[in-house]
């Protein structure tokens, strides 16, 4: 049985990993300027599956704020669009986990999270720039979300089994 101190420590380590992956991914080349694989979401999925929605929220919020602070994007439009999409993603994954129980695997949660993130980014970007042309990116965004969700889900499944989370 895991103590509350151990749980808090593991959640903190997942948050640190999320920030590190977020920063690392920001330095890597991207297929499109706004598209990333979402490696920083791997610890969010792991914390959701292992410790529940509140732990996942803590990991996600710490990733967003510390990642934004360290990358120099805190409080700019890119930060607000990404943070809003991140909170939407966390919400949908949390509901899917709560309602669906163990019906959704790590891959299922990864897909829900990534596709929601892409859709929310488009909605928020549209609100910010007000141009309908942003919706021409929808097919690419959905495909990217599907692919990254599958990859993050597979990684989460593998890591969870390796670390016995």
PDB file of C-alpha atoms in Angstrom:
ATOM      1  CA  UNK A   1       0.000   0.000   0.000  1.00  0.00           C
ATOM      2  CA  UNK A   2       1.284   3.407  -0.953  1.00  0.00           C
ATOM      3  CA  UNK A   3       1.430   6.158   1.684  1.00  0.00           C
ATOM      4  CA  UNK A   4       0.278   9.716   1.026  1.00  0.00           C
ATOM      5  CA  UNK A   5       3.908  10.855   1.151  1.00  0.00           C
ATOM      6  CA  UNK A   6       4.882   8.339  -1.519  1.00  0.00           C
ATOM      7  CA  UNK A   7       1.927   9.374  -3.658  1.00  0.00           C
ATOM      8  CA  UNK A   8       2.807  13.067  -3.321  1.00  0.00           C
ATOM      9  CA  UNK A   9       6.446  12.332  -4.142  1.00  0.00           C
ATOM     10  CA  UNK A  10       5.532  10.341  -7.256  1.00  0.00           C
ATOM     11  CA  UNK A  11       3.118  13.044  -8.387  1.00  0.00           C
ATOM     12  CA  UNK A  12       5.889  15.619  -7.934  1.00  0.00           C
ATOM     13  CA  UNK A  13       8.268  13.469  -9.969  1.00  0.00           C
ATOM     14  CA  UNK A  14       5.647  13.132 -12.708  1.00  0.00           C
ATOM     15  CA  UNK A  15       5.216  16.929 -12.705  1.00  0.00           C
ATOM     16  CA  UNK A  16       8.987  17.415 -12.999  1.00  0.00           C
ATOM     17  CA  UNK A  17       9.093  14.917 -15.862  1.00  0.00           C
ATOM     18  CA  UNK A  18       6.202  16.747 -17.568  1.00  0.00           C
ATOM     19  CA  UNK A  19       8.063  20.070 -17.382  1.00  0.00           C
ATOM     20  CA  UNK A  20      11.305  18.514 -18.647  1.00  0.00           C
ATOM     21  CA  UNK A  21       9.537  16.805 -21.560  1.00  0.00           C
ATOM     22  CA  UNK A  22       7.633  20.014 -22.372  1.00  0.00           C
ATOM     23  CA  UNK A  23      10.886  22.022 -22.527  1.00  0.00           C
ATOM     24  CA  UNK A  24      12.718  19.313 -24.489  1.00  0.00           C
ATOM     25  CA  UNK A  25       9.920  19.059 -27.001  1.00  0.00           C
ATOM     26  CA  UNK A  26       9.920  22.817 -27.459  1.00  0.00           C
ATOM     27  CA  UNK A  27      13.516  22.577 -28.656  1.00  0.00           C
ATOM     28  CA  UNK A  28      12.863  19.755 -31.126  1.00  0.00           C
ATOM     29  CA  UNK A  29      11.961  20.371 -34.780  1.00  0.00           C
ATOM     30  CA  UNK A  30       8.240  20.301 -35.590  1.00  0.00           C
ATOM     31  CA  UNK A  31       6.400  19.159 -38.711  1.00  0.00           C
ATOM     32  CA  UNK A  32       4.299  22.358 -38.523  1.00  0.00           C
ATOM     33  CA  UNK A  33       5.088  25.427 -36.382  1.00  0.00           C
ATOM     34  CA  UNK A  34       2.181  24.812 -33.971  1.00  0.00           C
ATOM     35  CA  UNK A  35       2.236  21.005 -33.920  1.00  0.00           C
ATOM     36  CA  UNK A  36       4.057  18.991 -31.267  1.00  0.00           C
ATOM     37  CA  UNK A  37       3.764  15.343 -30.334  1.00  0.00           C
ATOM     38  CA  UNK A  38       2.726  16.191 -26.781  1.00  0.00           C
ATOM     39  CA  UNK A  39       5.416  14.365 -24.827  1.00  0.00           C
ATOM     40  CA  UNK A  40       4.720  16.591 -21.822  1.00  0.00           C
ATOM     41  CA  UNK A  41       1.281  14.972 -21.636  1.00  0.00           C
ATOM     42  CA  UNK A  42       2.741  11.522 -21.006  1.00  0.00           C
ATOM     43  CA  UNK A  43       3.095  12.203 -17.238  1.00  0.00           C
ATOM     44  CA  UNK A  44      -0.417  13.707 -17.199  1.00  0.00           C
ATOM     45  CA  UNK A  45      -1.872  10.470 -18.606  1.00  0.00           C
ATOM     46  CA  UNK A  46       0.244   8.416 -16.191  1.00  0.00           C
ATOM     47  CA  UNK A  47      -0.882  10.457 -13.177  1.00  0.00           C
ATOM     48  CA  UNK A  48      -4.532  10.278 -14.283  1.00  0.00           C
ATOM     49  CA  UNK A  49      -4.400   6.503 -14.582  1.00  0.00           C
ATOM     50  CA  UNK A  50      -2.396   5.942 -11.404  1.00  0.00           C
ATOM     51  CA  UNK A  51      -3.538   8.679  -9.006  1.00  0.00           C
ATOM     52  CA  UNK A  52      -6.727  10.182 -10.433  1.00  0.00           C
ATOM     53  CA  UNK A  53      -7.944  13.482 -11.870  1.00  0.00           C
ATOM     54  CA  UNK A  54      -6.661  15.815  -9.135  1.00  0.00           C
ATOM     55  CA  UNK A  55      -3.108  14.518  -9.407  1.00  0.00           C
ATOM     56  CA  UNK A  56      -3.328  14.804 -13.192  1.00  0.00           C
ATOM     57  CA  UNK A  57      -4.590  18.376 -12.824  1.00  0.00           C
ATOM     58  CA  UNK A  58      -1.649  19.240 -10.568  1.00  0.00           C
ATOM     59  CA  UNK A  59       0.815  17.729 -13.052  1.00  0.00           C
ATOM     60  CA  UNK A  60      -0.849  19.527 -15.960  1.00  0.00           C
ATOM     61  CA  UNK A  61      -0.975  22.934 -14.253  1.00  0.00           C
ATOM     62  CA  UNK A  62       2.622  22.708 -13.079  1.00  0.00           C
ATOM     63  CA  UNK A  63       3.702  21.666 -16.578  1.00  0.00           C
ATOM     64  CA  UNK A  64       1.881  24.586 -18.151  1.00  0.00           C
ATOM     65  CA  UNK A  65       3.045  27.299 -15.768  1.00  0.00           C
ATOM     66  CA  UNK A  66       6.622  26.159 -15.170  1.00  0.00           C
ATOM     67  CA  UNK A  67       7.026  25.190 -18.832  1.00  0.00           C
ATOM     68  CA  UNK A  68       5.664  28.578 -19.906  1.00  0.00           C
ATOM     69  CA  UNK A  69       7.926  30.375 -17.450  1.00  0.00           C
ATOM     70  CA  UNK A  70      11.049  28.457 -18.485  1.00  0.00           C
ATOM     71  CA  UNK A  71      10.331  28.670 -22.202  1.00  0.00           C
ATOM     72  CA  UNK A  72       9.525  32.381 -22.082  1.00  0.00           C
ATOM     73  CA  UNK A  73       5.978  31.985 -23.377  1.00  0.00           C
ATOM     74  CA  UNK A  74       4.150  32.654 -20.107  1.00  0.00           C
ATOM     75  CA  UNK A  75       1.322  35.175 -20.569  1.00  0.00           C
ATOM     76  CA  UNK A  76       1.524  35.453 -24.353  1.00  0.00           C
ATOM     77  CA  UNK A  77      -1.238  34.315 -26.745  1.00  0.00           C
ATOM     78  CA  UNK A  78       0.529  31.006 -27.442  1.00  0.00           C
ATOM     79  CA  UNK A  79       0.536  30.259 -23.715  1.00  0.00           C
ATOM     80  CA  UNK A  80      -3.162  31.040 -23.276  1.00  0.00           C
ATOM     81  CA  UNK A  81      -4.173  28.979 -26.303  1.00  0.00           C
ATOM     82  CA  UNK A  82      -2.025  26.032 -25.174  1.00  0.00           C
ATOM     83  CA  UNK A  83      -3.086  26.320 -21.528  1.00  0.00           C
ATOM     84  CA  UNK A  84      -6.763  26.499 -22.430  1.00  0.00           C
ATOM     85  CA  UNK A  85      -6.397  23.501 -24.710  1.00  0.00           C
ATOM     86  CA  UNK A  86      -4.471  21.661 -21.996  1.00  0.00           C
ATOM     87  CA  UNK A  87      -7.245  22.236 -19.466  1.00  0.00           C
ATOM     88  CA  UNK A  88      -9.864  21.070 -21.981  1.00  0.00           C
ATOM     89  CA  UNK A  89      -7.768  17.984 -22.653  1.00  0.00           C
ATOM     90  CA  UNK A  90      -7.419  17.221 -18.935  1.00  0.00           C
ATOM     91  CA  UNK A  91     -11.177  17.699 -18.460  1.00  0.00           C
ATOM     92  CA  UNK A  92     -12.142  15.316 -21.256  1.00  0.00           C
ATOM     93  CA  UNK A  93      -9.607  12.663 -20.195  1.00  0.00           C
ATOM     94  CA  UNK A  94     -10.794  12.935 -16.572  1.00  0.00           C
ATOM     95  CA  UNK A  95     -14.441  12.536 -17.560  1.00  0.00           C
ATOM     96  CA  UNK A  96     -13.580   9.613 -19.856  1.00  0.00           C
ATOM     97  CA  UNK A  97     -11.671   7.941 -17.021  1.00  0.00           C
ATOM     98  CA  UNK A  98     -14.379   8.638 -14.428  1.00  0.00           C
ATOM     99  CA  UNK A  99     -17.347   7.657 -16.587  1.00  0.00           C
ATOM    100  CA  UNK A 100     -15.677   4.886 -18.534  1.00  0.00           C
ATOM    101  CA  UNK A 101     -13.641   3.454 -15.672  1.00  0.00           C
ATOM    102  CA  UNK A 102     -11.213   0.947 -17.108  1.00  0.00           C
ATOM    103  CA  UNK A 103     -13.001   0.918 -20.493  1.00  0.00           C
ATOM    104  CA  UNK A 104     -10.479   3.432 -21.813  1.00  0.00           C
ATOM    105  CA  UNK A 105      -6.910   2.219 -21.875  1.00  0.00           C
ATOM    106  CA  UNK A 106      -3.909   4.536 -21.878  1.00  0.00           C
ATOM    107  CA  UNK A 107      -4.214   4.646 -25.663  1.00  0.00           C
ATOM    108  CA  UNK A 108      -7.893   5.593 -25.459  1.00  0.00           C
ATOM    109  CA  UNK A 109      -7.168   8.344 -22.935  1.00  0.00           C
ATOM    110  CA  UNK A 110      -4.240   9.541 -25.047  1.00  0.00           C
ATOM    111  CA  UNK A 111      -6.467   9.818 -28.104  1.00  0.00           C
ATOM    112  CA  UNK A 112      -9.233  11.633 -26.192  1.00  0.00           C
ATOM    113  CA  UNK A 113      -6.688  14.057 -24.757  1.00  0.00           C
ATOM    114  CA  UNK A 114      -4.762  14.757 -27.958  1.00  0.00           C
ATOM    115  CA  UNK A 115      -7.794  15.193 -30.206  1.00  0.00           C
ATOM    116  CA  UNK A 116      -9.481  17.441 -27.620  1.00  0.00           C
ATOM    117  CA  UNK A 117      -6.293  19.478 -27.324  1.00  0.00           C
ATOM    118  CA  UNK A 118      -6.135  19.989 -31.093  1.00  0.00           C
ATOM    119  CA  UNK A 119      -9.802  20.971 -31.351  1.00  0.00           C
ATOM    120  CA  UNK A 120      -9.580  23.339 -28.378  1.00  0.00           C
ATOM    121  CA  UNK A 121      -6.480  24.987 -29.848  1.00  0.00           C
ATOM    122  CA  UNK A 122      -8.323  25.653 -33.085  1.00  0.00           C
ATOM    123  CA  UNK A 123     -11.331  27.092 -31.236  1.00  0.00           C
ATOM    124  CA  UNK A 124      -9.141  29.330 -29.082  1.00  0.00           C
ATOM    125  CA  UNK A 125      -7.001  30.399 -32.051  1.00  0.00           C
ATOM    126  CA  UNK A 126     -10.180  31.262 -33.944  1.00  0.00           C
ATOM    127  CA  UNK A 127     -11.422  33.368 -31.012  1.00  0.00           C
ATOM    128  CA  UNK A 128      -8.046  35.102 -30.899  1.00  0.00           C
ATOM    129  CA  UNK A 129      -7.558  35.866 -34.617  1.00  0.00           C
ATOM    130  CA  UNK A 130     -11.163  35.699 -35.804  1.00  0.00           C
ATOM    131  CA  UNK A 131     -10.417  34.172 -39.212  1.00  0.00           C
ATOM    132  CA  UNK A 132     -12.476  31.274 -40.574  1.00  0.00           C
ATOM    133  CA  UNK A 133      -9.433  30.091 -42.533  1.00  0.00           C
ATOM    134  CA  UNK A 134      -8.071  28.546 -39.344  1.00  0.00           C
ATOM    135  CA  UNK A 135     -10.592  25.715 -39.833  1.00  0.00           C
ATOM    136  CA  UNK A 136      -8.735  24.541 -42.952  1.00  0.00           C
ATOM    137  CA  UNK A 137      -6.247  23.093 -40.453  1.00  0.00           C
ATOM    138  CA  UNK A 138      -8.918  20.829 -38.928  1.00  0.00           C
ATOM    139  CA  UNK A 139      -8.070  17.645 -40.909  1.00  0.00           C
ATOM    140  CA  UNK A 140      -4.353  17.993 -40.175  1.00  0.00           C
ATOM    141  CA  UNK A 141      -5.065  18.773 -36.519  1.00  0.00           C
ATOM    142  CA  UNK A 142      -7.340  15.751 -36.088  1.00  0.00           C
ATOM    143  CA  UNK A 143      -4.904  13.409 -37.818  1.00  0.00           C
ATOM    144  CA  UNK A 144      -2.037  14.798 -35.753  1.00  0.00           C
ATOM    145  CA  UNK A 145      -4.075  14.400 -32.578  1.00  0.00           C
ATOM    146  CA  UNK A 146      -4.972  10.827 -33.440  1.00  0.00           C
ATOM    147  CA  UNK A 147      -1.368   9.859 -34.181  1.00  0.00           C
ATOM    148  CA  UNK A 148       0.119  11.635 -31.171  1.00  0.00           C
ATOM    149  CA  UNK A 149      -2.644  10.291 -28.907  1.00  0.00           C
ATOM    150  CA  UNK A 150      -1.888   6.734 -29.965  1.00  0.00           C
ATOM    151  CA  UNK A 151       1.862   7.224 -29.461  1.00  0.00           C
ATOM    152  CA  UNK A 152       1.479   8.921 -26.061  1.00  0.00           C
ATOM    153  CA  UNK A 153      -0.984   6.219 -24.989  1.00  0.00           C
ATOM    154  CA  UNK A 154       1.371   3.435 -26.023  1.00  0.00           C
ATOM    155  CA  UNK A 155       4.252   5.123 -24.205  1.00  0.00           C
ATOM    156  CA  UNK A 156       2.070   5.593 -21.110  1.00  0.00           C
ATOM    157  CA  UNK A 157       1.105   1.905 -21.157  1.00  0.00           C
ATOM    158  CA  UNK A 158       4.746   0.850 -21.503  1.00  0.00           C
ATOM    159  CA  UNK A 159       6.029   3.238 -18.804  1.00  0.00           C
ATOM    160  CA  UNK A 160       3.232   2.310 -16.408  1.00  0.00           C
ATOM    161  CA  UNK A 161       4.057  -1.384 -16.728  1.00  0.00           C
ATOM    162  CA  UNK A 162       7.791  -0.768 -16.364  1.00  0.00           C
ATOM    163  CA  UNK A 163       7.416   1.431 -13.263  1.00  0.00           C
ATOM    164  CA  UNK A 164       4.547  -0.559 -11.745  1.00  0.00           C
ATOM    165  CA  UNK A 165       2.404   2.576 -11.366  1.00  0.00           C
TER     166      UNK A 165
END
